[in-house]
Tab-separated table of C-alpha atoms and ligand atoms in Angstrom:
chain	number	residue	atom	x	y	z
A	4	MET	CA	37.374	57.977	-11.132
A	5	THR	CA	34.801	59.598	-13.369
A	6	LEU	CA	33.690	56.230	-14.710
A	7	PHE	CA	32.582	55.335	-11.244
A	8	LYS	CA	29.628	57.447	-10.200
A	9	ASN	CA	27.694	55.221	-7.831
A	10	LYS	CA	28.402	56.268	-4.259
A	11	TYR	CA	28.726	52.720	-2.897
A	12	ILE	CA	31.088	51.753	-5.685
A	13	ARG	CA	33.163	54.861	-4.995
A	14	LYS	CA	33.353	54.018	-1.321
A	15	LEU	CA	34.262	50.445	-2.186
A	16	LEU	CA	37.026	51.617	-4.516
A	17	ASP	CA	38.330	53.922	-1.849
A	18	LEU	CA	38.606	50.991	0.556
A	19	TYR	CA	40.123	48.890	-2.208
A	20	ARG	CA	42.943	51.364	-2.645
A	21	ASP	CA	44.550	50.088	0.578
A	22	ILE	CA	44.483	46.573	-0.849
A	23	TRP	CA	45.955	47.849	-4.101
A	24	ALA	CA	48.752	49.593	-2.184
A	25	ILE	CA	49.622	46.378	-0.358
A	26	ASN	CA	49.586	44.442	-3.627
A	27	SER	CA	51.906	47.026	-5.124
A	28	ALA	CA	54.337	46.708	-2.198
A	29	GLU	CA	54.216	42.914	-2.449
A	30	ALA	CA	54.963	43.124	-6.167
A	31	LEU	CA	57.966	45.365	-5.631
A	32	MET	CA	59.287	43.151	-2.836
A	33	GLY	CA	58.720	40.074	-4.963
A	34	TRP	CA	60.624	41.646	-7.863
A	35	ASP	CA	63.492	42.512	-5.545
A	36	LEU	CA	63.484	38.992	-4.130
A	37	ASP	CA	64.080	37.568	-7.601
A	38	THR	CA	66.628	40.134	-8.757
A	39	TYR	CA	68.833	42.058	-6.336
A	40	MET	CA	67.947	40.928	-2.790
A	41	PRO	CA	70.940	39.927	-0.652
A	42	LYS	CA	71.100	36.121	-0.359
A	43	SER	CA	70.539	35.956	3.391
A	44	ALA	CA	67.466	38.157	3.307
A	45	HIS	CA	65.161	35.291	2.331
A	46	ARG	CA	63.727	34.377	5.694
A	47	TYR	CA	62.582	37.841	6.758
A	48	ARG	CA	61.391	38.760	3.278
A	49	GLY	CA	59.255	35.625	3.360
A	50	ILE	CA	57.745	36.629	6.691
A	51	ALA	CA	57.071	40.189	5.536
A	52	LEU	CA	55.436	39.029	2.308
A	53	GLY	CA	53.312	36.482	4.170
A	54	ARG	CA	52.107	39.117	6.618
A	55	LEU	CA	51.276	41.598	3.891
A	56	SER	CA	49.252	39.046	2.019
A	57	THR	CA	47.280	38.138	5.159
A	58	LEU	CA	46.736	41.823	5.786
A	59	SER	CA	45.261	42.485	2.327
A	60	GLN	CA	43.079	39.405	2.693
A	61	ARG	CA	41.837	40.715	6.052
A	62	LEU	CA	40.976	44.069	4.522
A	63	MET	CA	38.945	42.424	1.803
A	64	LEU	CA	37.100	40.196	4.251
A	65	SER	CA	36.475	43.025	6.708
A	66	GLU	CA	32.945	43.877	7.682
A	67	GLU	CA	33.212	47.354	6.262
A	68	PHE	CA	34.351	46.140	2.859
A	69	ARG	CA	31.641	43.495	2.723
A	70	LYS	CA	28.981	46.002	3.700
A	71	GLN	CA	29.873	48.357	0.848
A	72	TYR	CA	30.060	45.438	-1.564
A	73	ASP	CA	26.603	44.185	-0.595
A	74	LYS	CA	25.123	47.657	-0.870
A	75	ALA	CA	26.683	48.202	-4.279
A	76	ARG	CA	25.351	44.873	-5.483
A	77	ARG	CA	21.814	45.934	-4.801
A	78	GLU	CA	22.209	49.045	-6.968
A	79	LYS	CA	20.532	49.300	-10.354
A	80	ASN	CA	21.776	51.104	-13.469
A	81	LEU	CA	25.450	50.533	-12.860
A	82	THR	CA	27.916	51.288	-15.655
A	83	ILE	CA	29.806	48.433	-17.323
A	84	GLU	CA	32.911	49.435	-15.393
A	85	GLU	CA	31.021	49.361	-12.104
A	86	LYS	CA	29.586	45.963	-12.964
A	87	GLY	CA	33.095	44.806	-13.808
A	88	VAL	CA	34.344	45.856	-10.378
A	89	LEU	CA	31.597	43.857	-8.680
A	90	ARG	CA	32.214	40.833	-10.891
A	91	VAL	CA	35.938	40.722	-10.110
A	92	LEU	CA	35.504	41.360	-6.385
A	93	GLY	CA	32.659	38.838	-6.294
A	94	ARG	CA	34.973	36.144	-7.626
A	95	GLU	CA	37.549	36.869	-4.970
A	96	LEU	CA	34.999	36.953	-2.166
A	97	HIS	CA	33.425	33.709	-3.380
A	98	TYR	CA	36.853	32.058	-3.122
A	99	TYR	CA	37.284	32.982	0.537
A	100	ASP	CA	33.638	32.371	1.383
A	101	SER	CA	33.851	28.848	-0.027
A	102	LEU	CA	37.214	27.782	1.314
A	103	PRO	CA	37.419	27.765	5.124
A	104	PRO	CA	40.663	29.080	6.692
A	105	ASN	CA	41.639	25.641	7.996
A	106	PHE	CA	41.278	24.192	4.494
A	107	LEU	CA	43.499	26.953	3.088
A	108	ARG	CA	46.057	26.320	5.825
A	109	GLU	CA	46.084	22.614	5.038
A	110	LEU	CA	46.518	23.394	1.360
A	111	ALA	CA	49.406	25.768	2.105
A	112	ARG	CA	51.104	23.186	4.334
A	113	THR	CA	50.665	20.460	1.741
A	114	THR	CA	52.075	22.530	-1.117
A	115	THR	CA	55.070	23.644	0.967
A	116	ASN	CA	55.929	19.988	1.613
A	117	ALA	CA	55.047	18.959	-1.918
A	118	ARG	CA	57.480	21.491	-3.307
A	119	LYS	CA	60.286	19.917	-1.303
A	120	SER	CA	59.415	16.343	-2.224
A	121	TRP	CA	59.011	17.327	-5.880
A	122	LEU	CA	62.537	18.798	-5.888
A	123	ILE	CA	63.930	15.607	-4.349
A	124	ALA	CA	61.940	13.343	-6.664
A	125	LYS	CA	63.056	15.293	-9.713
A	126	LYS	CA	66.677	15.213	-8.633
A	127	LYS	CA	66.542	11.459	-7.974
A	128	LYS	CA	64.428	10.925	-11.102
A	129	ARG	CA	61.957	8.911	-9.070
A	130	TYR	CA	58.236	9.565	-9.178
A	131	GLU	CA	57.550	7.478	-6.023
A	132	LYS	CA	59.235	10.184	-3.951
A	133	PHE	CA	56.607	12.674	-5.088
A	134	LEU	CA	53.653	10.288	-5.109
A	135	PRO	CA	52.422	10.751	-1.489
A	136	SER	CA	52.430	14.545	-1.900
A	137	LEU	CA	50.698	14.393	-5.252
A	138	LYS	CA	48.036	12.044	-3.853
A	139	LYS	CA	47.308	14.568	-1.146
A	140	ILE	CA	47.222	17.450	-3.617
A	141	ILE	CA	44.782	15.625	-5.864
A	142	GLU	CA	42.597	14.847	-2.869
A	143	LEU	CA	42.632	18.465	-1.706
A	144	SER	CA	41.997	19.727	-5.243
A	145	ARG	CA	38.914	17.554	-5.496
A	146	ARG	CA	37.720	18.893	-2.173
A	147	LYS	CA	38.467	22.397	-3.325
A	148	ALA	CA	36.331	21.837	-6.423
A	149	GLU	CA	33.431	20.599	-4.273
A	150	LEU	CA	33.743	23.583	-1.948
A	151	LEU	CA	33.913	26.107	-4.782
A	152	GLY	CA	31.071	24.492	-6.693
A	153	TYR	CA	30.576	23.786	-10.402
A	154	LYS	CA	27.822	23.072	-12.878
A	155	ASP	CA	29.110	20.150	-14.870
A	156	LYS	CA	32.508	18.688	-13.924
A	157	PRO	CA	34.656	19.158	-10.798
A	158	TYR	CA	37.659	20.123	-12.977
A	159	ASP	CA	35.651	23.175	-14.133
A	160	ALA	CA	35.862	24.720	-10.670
A	161	LEU	CA	39.667	24.580	-10.879
A	162	LEU	CA	39.871	25.800	-14.486
A	163	ASP	CA	37.754	28.795	-13.547
A	164	LEU	CA	40.312	29.901	-10.957
A	165	TYR	CA	42.848	30.594	-13.710
A	166	GLU	CA	40.550	31.406	-16.601
A	167	GLU	CA	37.185	32.797	-15.639
A	168	GLY	CA	34.358	30.789	-17.175
A	169	LEU	CA	36.546	28.054	-18.646
A	170	THR	CA	35.098	24.517	-18.567
A	171	THR	CA	36.050	20.991	-19.579
A	172	LYS	CA	33.290	21.099	-22.168
A	173	ARG	CA	34.685	24.294	-23.685
A	174	LEU	CA	38.202	22.852	-23.866
A	175	GLU	CA	37.377	19.432	-25.230
A	176	PRO	CA	36.693	20.436	-28.849
A	177	LEU	CA	39.815	22.639	-28.867
A	178	PHE	CA	42.030	19.790	-27.744
A	179	ARG	CA	40.245	17.300	-30.000
A	180	ASP	CA	41.279	19.368	-33.000
A	181	ILE	CA	44.857	19.614	-31.703
A	182	LYS	CA	44.963	15.880	-31.050
A	183	HIS	CA	43.683	14.917	-34.483
A	184	ASN	CA	45.560	17.393	-36.630
A	185	LEU	CA	48.756	18.539	-34.992
A	186	PRO	CA	50.753	15.264	-34.866
A	187	ARG	CA	50.182	14.838	-38.605
A	188	ILE	CA	51.278	18.396	-39.349
A	189	VAL	CA	54.434	17.911	-37.280
A	190	LYS	CA	55.327	14.798	-39.294
A	191	LYS	CA	54.882	16.671	-42.567
A	192	ILE	CA	57.095	19.532	-41.377
A	193	LEU	CA	59.814	17.060	-40.427
A	194	VAL	CA	59.659	15.398	-43.848
A	195	LYS	CA	59.773	18.723	-45.668
A	196	ARG	CA	62.938	19.835	-43.853
A	197	VAL	CA	62.764	23.531	-44.725
A	198	PHE	CA	62.711	24.147	-40.998
A	199	PRO	CA	65.362	22.010	-39.334
A	200	MET	CA	65.133	20.123	-36.035
A	201	ASN	CA	68.450	21.532	-34.896
A	202	HIS	CA	70.565	24.491	-35.880
A	203	GLU	CA	74.248	25.117	-35.339
A	204	LEU	CA	73.519	28.503	-33.729
A	205	GLU	CA	71.959	26.621	-30.805
A	206	SER	CA	75.420	25.702	-29.578
A	207	LYS	CA	77.130	29.032	-30.306
A	208	LYS	CA	78.135	31.133	-27.329
A	209	TYR	CA	77.531	34.857	-27.325
A	210	ASN	CA	78.775	37.819	-25.358
A	211	LYS	CA	76.380	38.577	-22.494
A	212	GLU	CA	77.022	42.319	-22.352
A	213	ALA	CA	76.441	42.581	-26.079
A	214	MET	CA	73.238	40.558	-25.720
A	215	GLU	CA	71.997	42.888	-23.031
A	216	LYS	CA	72.647	45.915	-25.230
A	217	LEU	CA	70.824	44.218	-28.082
A	218	SER	CA	67.837	43.393	-25.864
A	219	LYS	CA	67.517	46.957	-24.643
A	220	GLU	CA	67.835	48.453	-28.096
A	221	LEU	CA	65.291	46.020	-29.504
A	222	LEU	CA	62.856	46.688	-26.662
A	223	LYS	CA	63.100	50.419	-27.341
A	224	ARG	CA	62.481	49.795	-31.009
A	225	ILE	CA	59.297	47.790	-30.440
A	226	GLY	CA	58.072	50.314	-27.901
A	227	TYR	CA	58.880	49.318	-24.334
A	228	PRO	CA	58.879	52.591	-22.376
A	229	PHE	CA	61.966	52.543	-20.140
A	230	ASN	CA	60.590	55.485	-18.157
A	231	ARG	CA	57.766	53.149	-17.057
A	232	GLY	CA	59.719	49.932	-16.587
A	233	ARG	CA	63.074	48.170	-16.440
A	234	LEU	CA	64.863	45.168	-17.824
A	235	ASP	CA	66.812	43.034	-15.329
A	236	VAL	CA	68.050	39.469	-14.978
A	237	SER	CA	66.448	36.614	-13.001
A	238	ALA	CA	66.577	32.810	-12.847
A	239	HIS	CA	63.333	32.626	-14.839
A	240	PRO	CA	62.062	35.531	-16.945
A	241	PHE	CA	58.924	37.233	-15.633
A	242	THR	CA	56.841	40.414	-15.771
A	243	ILE	CA	55.694	42.250	-12.685
A	244	ASP	CA	53.070	44.959	-12.480
A	245	ILE	CA	53.954	47.334	-9.649
A	246	SER	CA	51.855	50.300	-10.741
A	247	PRO	CA	50.352	51.651	-13.978
A	248	ASN	CA	53.641	53.442	-14.606
A	249	ASP	CA	55.960	50.712	-13.371
A	250	VAL	CA	55.709	47.377	-15.166
A	251	ARG	CA	59.076	45.626	-15.089
A	252	ILE	CA	60.385	42.686	-17.036
A	253	THR	CA	63.278	40.328	-16.494
A	254	THR	CA	65.122	38.053	-18.874
A	255	TRP	CA	67.981	35.580	-18.762
A	256	TYR	CA	71.226	35.147	-20.636
A	257	PRO	CA	71.994	31.416	-20.853
A	258	GLU	CA	75.527	31.172	-22.190
A	259	LYS	CA	74.622	29.902	-25.658
A	260	ASN	CA	71.689	29.800	-28.097
A	261	PHE	CA	70.881	33.514	-28.113
A	262	ARG	CA	67.293	33.117	-29.356
A	263	GLU	CA	66.324	31.733	-25.924
A	264	SER	CA	67.249	35.040	-24.364
A	265	LEU	CA	65.913	37.241	-27.128
A	266	LEU	CA	62.544	35.496	-27.422
A	267	ALA	CA	62.089	35.447	-23.643
A	268	THR	CA	62.628	39.206	-23.528
A	269	ILE	CA	60.083	39.776	-26.290
A	270	HIS	CA	57.636	37.361	-24.623
A	271	GLU	CA	57.792	39.345	-21.385
A	272	PHE	CA	57.469	42.584	-23.352
A	273	GLY	CA	54.103	41.285	-24.588
A	274	HIS	CA	52.934	40.698	-21.012
A	275	ALA	CA	54.175	44.124	-19.922
A	276	LEU	CA	52.617	45.993	-22.835
A	277	TYR	CA	49.203	44.611	-21.876
A	278	GLU	CA	49.431	46.063	-18.373
A	279	LEU	CA	50.967	49.330	-19.606
A	280	GLN	CA	48.189	49.986	-22.093
A	281	ILE	CA	45.235	49.486	-19.761
A	282	SER	CA	43.128	52.616	-19.552
A	283	LYS	CA	44.393	54.942	-16.816
A	284	SER	CA	40.806	55.544	-15.738
A	285	LEU	CA	40.849	52.001	-14.288
A	286	SER	CA	44.106	52.476	-12.342
A	287	MET	CA	44.245	51.207	-8.767
A	288	THR	CA	40.856	49.476	-9.082
A	289	PRO	CA	40.192	45.709	-9.161
A	290	ILE	CA	39.667	45.919	-12.945
A	291	GLY	CA	42.857	47.842	-13.721
A	292	ILE	CA	44.784	44.655	-14.532
A	293	GLY	CA	44.877	42.044	-17.282
A	294	VAL	CA	41.754	39.898	-17.134
A	295	SER	CA	43.121	36.353	-17.224
A	296	LEU	CA	46.152	34.139	-17.689
A	297	GLY	CA	44.969	32.988	-21.104
A	298	ILE	CA	44.521	36.506	-22.457
A	299	HIS	CA	47.843	37.519	-20.921
A	300	GLU	CA	49.601	34.621	-22.573
A	301	SER	CA	48.020	35.504	-25.919
A	302	GLN	CA	49.787	38.862	-25.683
A	303	SER	CA	53.213	37.468	-24.852
A	304	ARG	CA	52.933	34.775	-27.510
A	305	PHE	CA	51.686	37.190	-30.111
A	306	TRP	CA	54.914	39.189	-29.817
A	307	GLU	CA	57.121	36.139	-29.439
A	308	ASN	CA	55.649	33.700	-31.983
A	309	ILE	CA	53.834	35.872	-34.470
A	310	VAL	CA	55.962	39.028	-34.557
A	311	ALA	CA	59.508	38.099	-33.522
A	312	LYS	CA	59.637	34.779	-35.383
A	313	SER	CA	58.304	36.236	-38.624
A	314	LYS	CA	60.436	36.561	-41.743
A	315	GLN	CA	59.661	40.292	-41.865
A	316	PHE	CA	60.845	40.909	-38.314
A	317	ILE	CA	64.095	39.037	-38.820
A	318	ASP	CA	64.756	40.737	-42.188
A	319	THR	CA	64.294	44.210	-40.817
A	320	ASN	CA	66.163	43.670	-37.557
A	321	LEU	CA	69.055	41.673	-38.963
A	322	SER	CA	71.454	44.627	-38.981
A	323	LEU	CA	70.664	45.316	-35.321
A	324	PHE	CA	71.332	41.665	-34.400
A	325	LYS	CA	74.588	41.735	-36.355
A	326	LYS	CA	75.705	45.011	-34.842
A	327	HIS	CA	75.779	43.381	-31.396
A	328	LEU	CA	76.446	39.702	-32.049
A	329	SER	CA	79.633	38.871	-33.921
A	330	ILE	CA	78.634	35.177	-34.081
A	331	LEU	CA	76.114	36.176	-36.747
A	332	ASP	CA	78.692	37.463	-39.224
A	333	GLN	CA	78.239	34.720	-41.822
A	334	TYR	CA	74.476	34.314	-41.469
A	335	ASP	CA	71.853	35.800	-43.717
A	336	SER	CA	68.281	36.585	-42.861
A	337	PHE	CA	66.812	33.316	-44.166
A	338	GLU	CA	69.258	31.246	-42.141
A	339	LEU	CA	68.316	33.191	-39.042
A	340	TYR	CA	64.661	32.649	-39.855
A	341	ARG	CA	65.292	28.903	-39.939
A	342	TYR	CA	67.149	29.123	-36.633
A	343	PHE	CA	64.295	31.015	-34.955
A	344	ASN	CA	61.773	28.475	-36.231
A	345	THR	CA	63.245	25.022	-35.710
A	346	VAL	CA	60.597	22.327	-35.159
A	347	LYS	CA	61.469	19.334	-33.057
A	348	PRO	CA	59.373	16.934	-30.989
A	349	SER	CA	61.052	17.183	-27.601
A	350	LEU	CA	60.561	15.991	-24.052
A	351	ILE	CA	60.504	19.268	-22.180
A	352	ARG	CA	57.527	21.608	-22.479
A	353	VAL	CA	59.349	24.857	-21.741
A	354	LYS	CA	61.832	24.135	-24.530
A	355	ALA	CA	59.143	23.242	-27.056
A	356	ASP	CA	58.645	25.194	-30.271
A	357	GLU	CA	55.495	26.960	-31.422
A	358	VAL	CA	54.276	23.916	-33.381
A	359	THR	CA	54.734	21.086	-30.869
A	360	TYR	CA	53.980	23.131	-27.732
A	361	ASN	CA	50.245	22.444	-27.641
A	362	LEU	CA	50.857	18.688	-27.730
A	363	HIS	CA	52.606	19.020	-24.372
A	364	ILE	CA	49.566	20.809	-22.979
A	365	LEU	CA	47.222	18.230	-24.492
A	366	ILE	CA	48.956	15.541	-22.430
A	367	ARG	CA	48.604	17.541	-19.228
A	368	PHE	CA	44.958	18.386	-19.962
A	369	GLU	CA	44.044	14.741	-20.509
A	370	ILE	CA	45.813	13.685	-17.326
A	371	GLU	CA	44.377	16.469	-15.155
A	372	LYS	CA	40.877	15.680	-16.355
A	373	GLU	CA	41.317	12.074	-15.236
A	374	MET	CA	42.863	13.147	-11.947
A	375	ILE	CA	39.983	15.379	-10.939
A	376	ASN	CA	36.896	14.145	-12.778
A	377	LYS	CA	37.614	10.448	-12.414
A	378	ASP	CA	39.019	8.200	-9.796
A	379	ILE	CA	42.349	7.318	-11.330
A	380	ASP	CA	45.093	5.760	-9.202
A	381	PRO	CA	47.967	8.297	-9.161
A	382	ARG	CA	50.431	5.404	-9.297
A	383	GLU	CA	49.421	4.887	-12.920
A	384	LEU	CA	50.229	8.423	-14.013
A	385	PRO	CA	53.858	7.989	-15.187
A	386	VAL	CA	52.893	5.114	-17.483
A	387	MET	CA	50.011	7.177	-18.804
A	388	TRP	CA	52.353	10.132	-19.329
A	389	ASN	CA	54.906	8.116	-21.265
A	390	GLU	CA	52.283	6.476	-23.456
A	391	LYS	CA	50.845	9.832	-24.402
A	392	MET	CA	54.310	11.252	-25.155
A	393	GLU	CA	54.904	8.340	-27.511
A	394	LYS	CA	51.489	8.667	-29.099
A	395	TYR	CA	51.473	12.437	-29.696
A	396	LEU	CA	55.152	13.312	-30.001
A	397	GLY	CA	56.728	10.002	-30.917
A	398	ILE	CA	59.280	10.030	-28.106
A	399	THR	CA	59.487	8.408	-24.684
A	400	PRO	CA	61.153	9.950	-21.630
A	401	LYS	CA	64.095	7.978	-20.285
A	402	ASN	CA	63.114	8.800	-16.713
A	403	ASP	CA	60.477	10.604	-14.648
A	404	ALA	CA	62.539	13.784	-14.340
A	405	GLU	CA	62.242	14.423	-18.063
A	406	GLY	CA	58.700	13.030	-18.005
A	407	ILE	CA	55.953	13.535	-15.472
A	408	LEU	CA	58.147	15.352	-12.940
A	409	GLN	CA	59.304	18.144	-15.240
A	410	ASP	CA	56.811	20.873	-14.279
A	411	VAL	CA	56.546	22.639	-10.938
A	412	HIS	CA	52.785	23.341	-11.285
A	413	TRP	CA	51.200	20.314	-9.594
A	414	SER	CA	53.519	20.591	-6.612
A	415	GLN	CA	52.158	24.110	-6.108
A	416	GLY	CA	48.610	22.799	-6.250
A	417	SER	CA	48.064	24.477	-9.620
A	418	ILE	CA	45.848	21.944	-11.363
A	419	GLY	CA	43.876	23.573	-14.186
A	420	TYR	CA	46.586	26.086	-15.031
A	421	PHE	CA	48.151	24.430	-18.115
A	422	PRO	CA	45.218	24.943	-20.523
A	423	THR	CA	45.670	28.719	-20.259
A	424	TYR	CA	48.898	28.317	-22.246
A	425	THR	CA	46.986	26.729	-25.113
A	426	ILE	CA	44.351	29.433	-24.991
A	427	GLY	CA	47.191	31.946	-25.328
A	428	THR	CA	48.684	30.230	-28.384
A	429	LEU	CA	45.370	29.749	-30.160
A	430	LEU	CA	44.246	33.282	-29.463
A	431	ALA	CA	47.547	34.800	-30.605
A	432	ALA	CA	47.013	33.248	-34.055
A	433	GLN	CA	43.449	34.564	-34.193
A	434	ILE	CA	44.555	38.042	-33.187
A	435	ALA	CA	47.222	37.948	-35.896
A	436	ARG	CA	44.689	37.023	-38.565
A	437	LYS	CA	42.278	39.737	-37.516
A	438	MET	CA	45.013	42.348	-37.327
A	439	ASP	CA	46.406	41.333	-40.698
A	440	ARG	CA	43.003	41.774	-42.297
A	441	GLN	CA	42.494	45.150	-40.708
A	442	ILE	CA	45.893	46.838	-40.759
A	443	LYS	CA	48.140	44.444	-42.714
A	444	LEU	CA	50.110	43.120	-39.790
A	445	TYR	CA	53.043	41.699	-41.741
A	446	LYS	CA	53.437	44.884	-43.747
A	447	ARG	CA	53.510	46.807	-40.457
A	448	ILE	CA	56.273	44.518	-39.199
A	449	GLU	CA	58.164	44.929	-42.469
A	450	GLU	CA	58.006	48.699	-42.082
A	451	LYS	CA	59.039	48.526	-38.413
A	452	ASP	CA	55.772	50.294	-37.712
A	453	TYR	CA	55.273	48.743	-34.282
A	454	SER	CA	53.185	51.625	-33.007
A	455	SER	CA	50.282	50.655	-35.299
A	456	ILE	CA	50.439	47.161	-33.821
A	457	ARG	CA	50.542	48.477	-30.258
A	458	ASN	CA	47.634	50.826	-30.965
A	459	TRP	CA	45.533	48.014	-32.388
A	460	LEU	CA	46.156	45.905	-29.288
A	461	ARG	CA	45.431	48.822	-26.986
A	462	GLU	CA	42.160	49.760	-28.664
A	463	ARG	CA	40.856	46.209	-29.096
A	464	ILE	CA	42.131	44.466	-25.982
A	465	HIS	CA	44.407	46.201	-23.514
A	466	ARG	CA	42.474	49.306	-22.552
A	467	TYR	CA	39.560	47.288	-21.193
A	468	GLY	CA	41.531	45.767	-18.318
A	469	SER	CA	39.179	43.360	-16.563
A	470	ILE	CA	35.919	45.152	-17.376
A	471	TYR	CA	34.671	42.157	-19.371
A	472	THR	CA	34.988	38.404	-18.858
A	473	PRO	CA	37.719	36.785	-20.983
A	474	GLU	CA	35.153	35.239	-23.301
A	475	ARG	CA	33.392	38.548	-23.884
A	476	LEU	CA	36.694	40.334	-24.397
A	477	ILE	CA	37.735	37.846	-27.078
A	478	ARG	CA	34.459	38.502	-28.895
A	479	ILE	CA	35.003	42.250	-28.691
A	480	ALA	CA	38.586	41.959	-29.890
A	481	ILE	CA	38.223	39.591	-32.830
A	482	GLY	CA	34.497	39.088	-33.329
A	483	GLN	CA	34.638	35.331	-32.832
A	484	SER	CA	35.351	32.818	-30.099
A	485	LEU	CA	38.387	30.566	-29.684
A	486	ASP	CA	38.987	28.498	-32.801
A	487	PRO	CA	41.911	26.067	-33.100
A	488	GLU	CA	41.525	25.996	-36.896
A	489	VAL	CA	43.006	29.485	-37.205
A	490	PHE	CA	46.114	28.332	-35.354
A	491	MET	CA	46.367	25.241	-37.594
A	492	GLU	CA	46.080	27.482	-40.642
A	493	HIS	CA	48.872	29.691	-39.351
A	494	ILE	CA	51.094	26.658	-38.805
A	495	ARG	CA	50.295	25.135	-42.200
A	496	ARG	CA	50.935	28.371	-44.022
A	497	LYS	CA	54.140	29.173	-42.226
A	498	TYR	CA	55.770	25.756	-42.058
A	499	LEU	CA	54.214	23.854	-44.947
A	500	PHE	CA	53.610	26.773	-47.345
A	501	GLU	CA	50.019	25.611	-47.829
B	606	MG	MG1	54.123	34.003	-20.185
């Protein structure tokens, strides 16, 4: 802890280590819950996890912790790392200071019920079944925004929970660009037909064991350290940070369409690499983790969209794919490239391709803004949803299950979360451009020189953990702020050869 010299900060970090240890235990138990836990263990695991989370909250809100925090805040001449610690802890303390325990209990109760009614509504394909819960969640979210406070718009208070400093005003020009340019680009790609809407490999079954071998070999090749992590299977792929030397990923093996599995594995690798490359001097402190959801998603999407879907990556890994997957016998590299990069306006966000994905987020952003900043009647939301789908993607859902009910987020009370996905996609394209200018990214991929890519990411982004705010970190990494034009350029060049 040589970066931390101030005595109050050191005391604070010492107290924090108990919280870190509980978080680490929760992470490991959460990983187990989603992978190998015996089926009947749910109830008691739930209780144990709930208790641990209350315990870590109690430690943070304890008098002793608060006293050290207040003392440290009065100190002058703190290092940037020390300031970072106070910034991150300050955000957490502000959350609990602003939201009274009975409000948090009401929110927890509401989301537990909402989750159930959302599942029923989705199964029955009927929005009305979810409506009372959603009404309540919107109401509580508005109250939450008032309690947390904001400068301009209530929605900003919610955005800031997922992406520090993010505001409606900051997002509006980004989405305006997406709204005005992306639908047109999609149409042009569809007319051009170099990249198909569908590909026959999507329906081809593969051997799961072979796929697992391929995933592990590929992960080793791109630099996932198996002595500091694992690859397992879960219902939905995820990454979990248990300690600086234990960042695990999971993937899935749906029975056909092998790119779904492969790209999910590489996506999670991107998340894991971020955590694994944070400077060890920040370990076990509040700033020893990735700074925000948006930055995290930029890392996963960089590896998934920019690296793994590139012509160079597919060319140079073709023999590895073929070694494990016999279904690829008659396919050449260009055909595989087309398969990895199909473009198709579709109903479901999580199945969307790199090009159309942001249109799905645009719809959610516009609706959330109305929900929180204005007084819209939630009964009108499905009609609004379907109109926007038609307008931006040219398709209309047949029912609410494949429309407004498709995502779990709102039922969990996560309003303001979706835009972080767009930040990730836009930023990934900007990182790629910067890296290409500095170290010839695509040449590095062509030479299977992944370590140069990892080093660039470590030096420019990863090592800093949460020392800086996301906005500041982006500036440090690429010397500019978020710019949707760079993403548009990437799409035009790749799909339209412009
Ligand atoms: Mg992700």
